[in-house]
């Protein structure tokens, strides 16, 4: 990574600005802008997040915001109401108040003397979500959006549910926000108000996991903020970005297919990261790409960006299975539209002997299967962050516990791009059942690399908003949608389709063990085969990645970091054990010391998939001089056949004094999950 600090414009930074909302609440912002902007106004770019502008996102912000400001933009990092140094209370994601605050902030920005009245929004994950959501509200000053690792459909593609199944990472994400919400504002910015603001958060932020478990089907809770409800509401140009290792890549394709205004899409090999920091690599010069977008839409300059193909995808080449990749080999391809005219959807029929055939077999069989409880332990994370261990590892043990079908890769190789689907004719022996499907690259030596996967709650076969119990023994035709991927496989390999009745901890198990019967007649893998295109060879190369210089820090204590799959032979249990965090770090610029450390453990007995459990804890702390605060949060999720059972606790200290202690015990009825 090349760090640059010389730009066309000198940059002025304002570390704390309070933006008034119409109801009197003040939101905290950090602003970078070109010197002289008050006399020569420039367009503005807003990133709107709950992740604390002056401490926990400082490292990442330094890589981006000065670069854009140095090229003639005012860049605003705004803390959500109730987060960081902003007043108020944050009690969930993407609430109407959050979106209205965003609209009001855009109006305020557009009226400042340093802004020429044109505003863009950029964000990754949360900021990518609310960028699309606010665009749908059509604030007049908002002219364009860059959305990364986000979604148009909060139920279909967020960290809560997938295919109508409860994601294990719902517990993970709820726990992260549970911990973050215990942090106070910085007294250096808000003065003596900090303690009252902190106590309000500790008392009122709530247990978000309870909120999300209370909505297990696609109801109005999830339709709110899902722009797919009315695509026509988004009228500004949108640049959508994700990565194959990210949890949100599927939405890029829907955005390209359905948005009615100017649009561009980009999907690389990356996890949940900005592409100039992309891992797995290759990282790209995303700041330069972003600048071309803003110069076109906010400054009216002809950068050529809209003359290039609408969608660019990275086709990954075959690699051995590994829990982490620094980089992935592959090449970029161009798609002028989506769905692509270069993609031919091709059926590979399931055969009674475990094959995949381009020809429909003349015979059919009924194959029964019940997966062992440990299938899923090699899955990695639903949303990878490029951390060691969070990619799926060798799938051979998973495949041994699955019903598998496979085909030899032809001598000319095999390339597909987009979303595979698995069409299944099946029956089950329980009223609630789920299925997981994986595409696996089987190497000549037997090693098995997961390429993509999909999961589906079979009670949702009529729609995610109207689940119905299954009739045991009745035969149904269902489709399991899989995450998109662009992948090439060489001759000598095999492509395997693996089906399982459980996939924990990726998804929470069904209430009872399920035996699945697959009727091979009428069952097929629908693969989006992709041929070569002359446009691929005409794509201009991305610039190499650059970033602004990182702030000066002191690492006081290294973080504890591991990702383990552990078989407890004595306890007859499999566990996934994860440690992540930032350790203890001091930011010299504002003399604040930050502590962040988290742990997640997911366990399932080897003889009882219904006894699965998940447990998390987070430790956060901030101090400067004689000011010191810290918190501990713990959450556990279990279930029986009728209910999800949540226990949680929060403790917070000022210095050595315990200032808050809360406990929750909640039982939430299972709704066909």
XYZ file of C-alpha atoms in Angstrom, residues 13 24 86 149 162 220 229 300 405 420 454 520 642:
13
model
C -9.575 19.163 9.468
C -32.901 20.154 19.058
C -23.874 12.547 19.164
C -21.250 -4.244 1.259
C -30.692 -15.974 4.942
C -43.024 -4.778 7.991
C -40.022 -2.435 -2.027
C -19.741 17.483 -14.035
C -23.483 -35.138 -6.530
C -26.445 -20.795 -9.093
C -27.162 -21.289 -0.147
C -33.462 -37.179 -8.302
C -40.793 -23.986 20.963
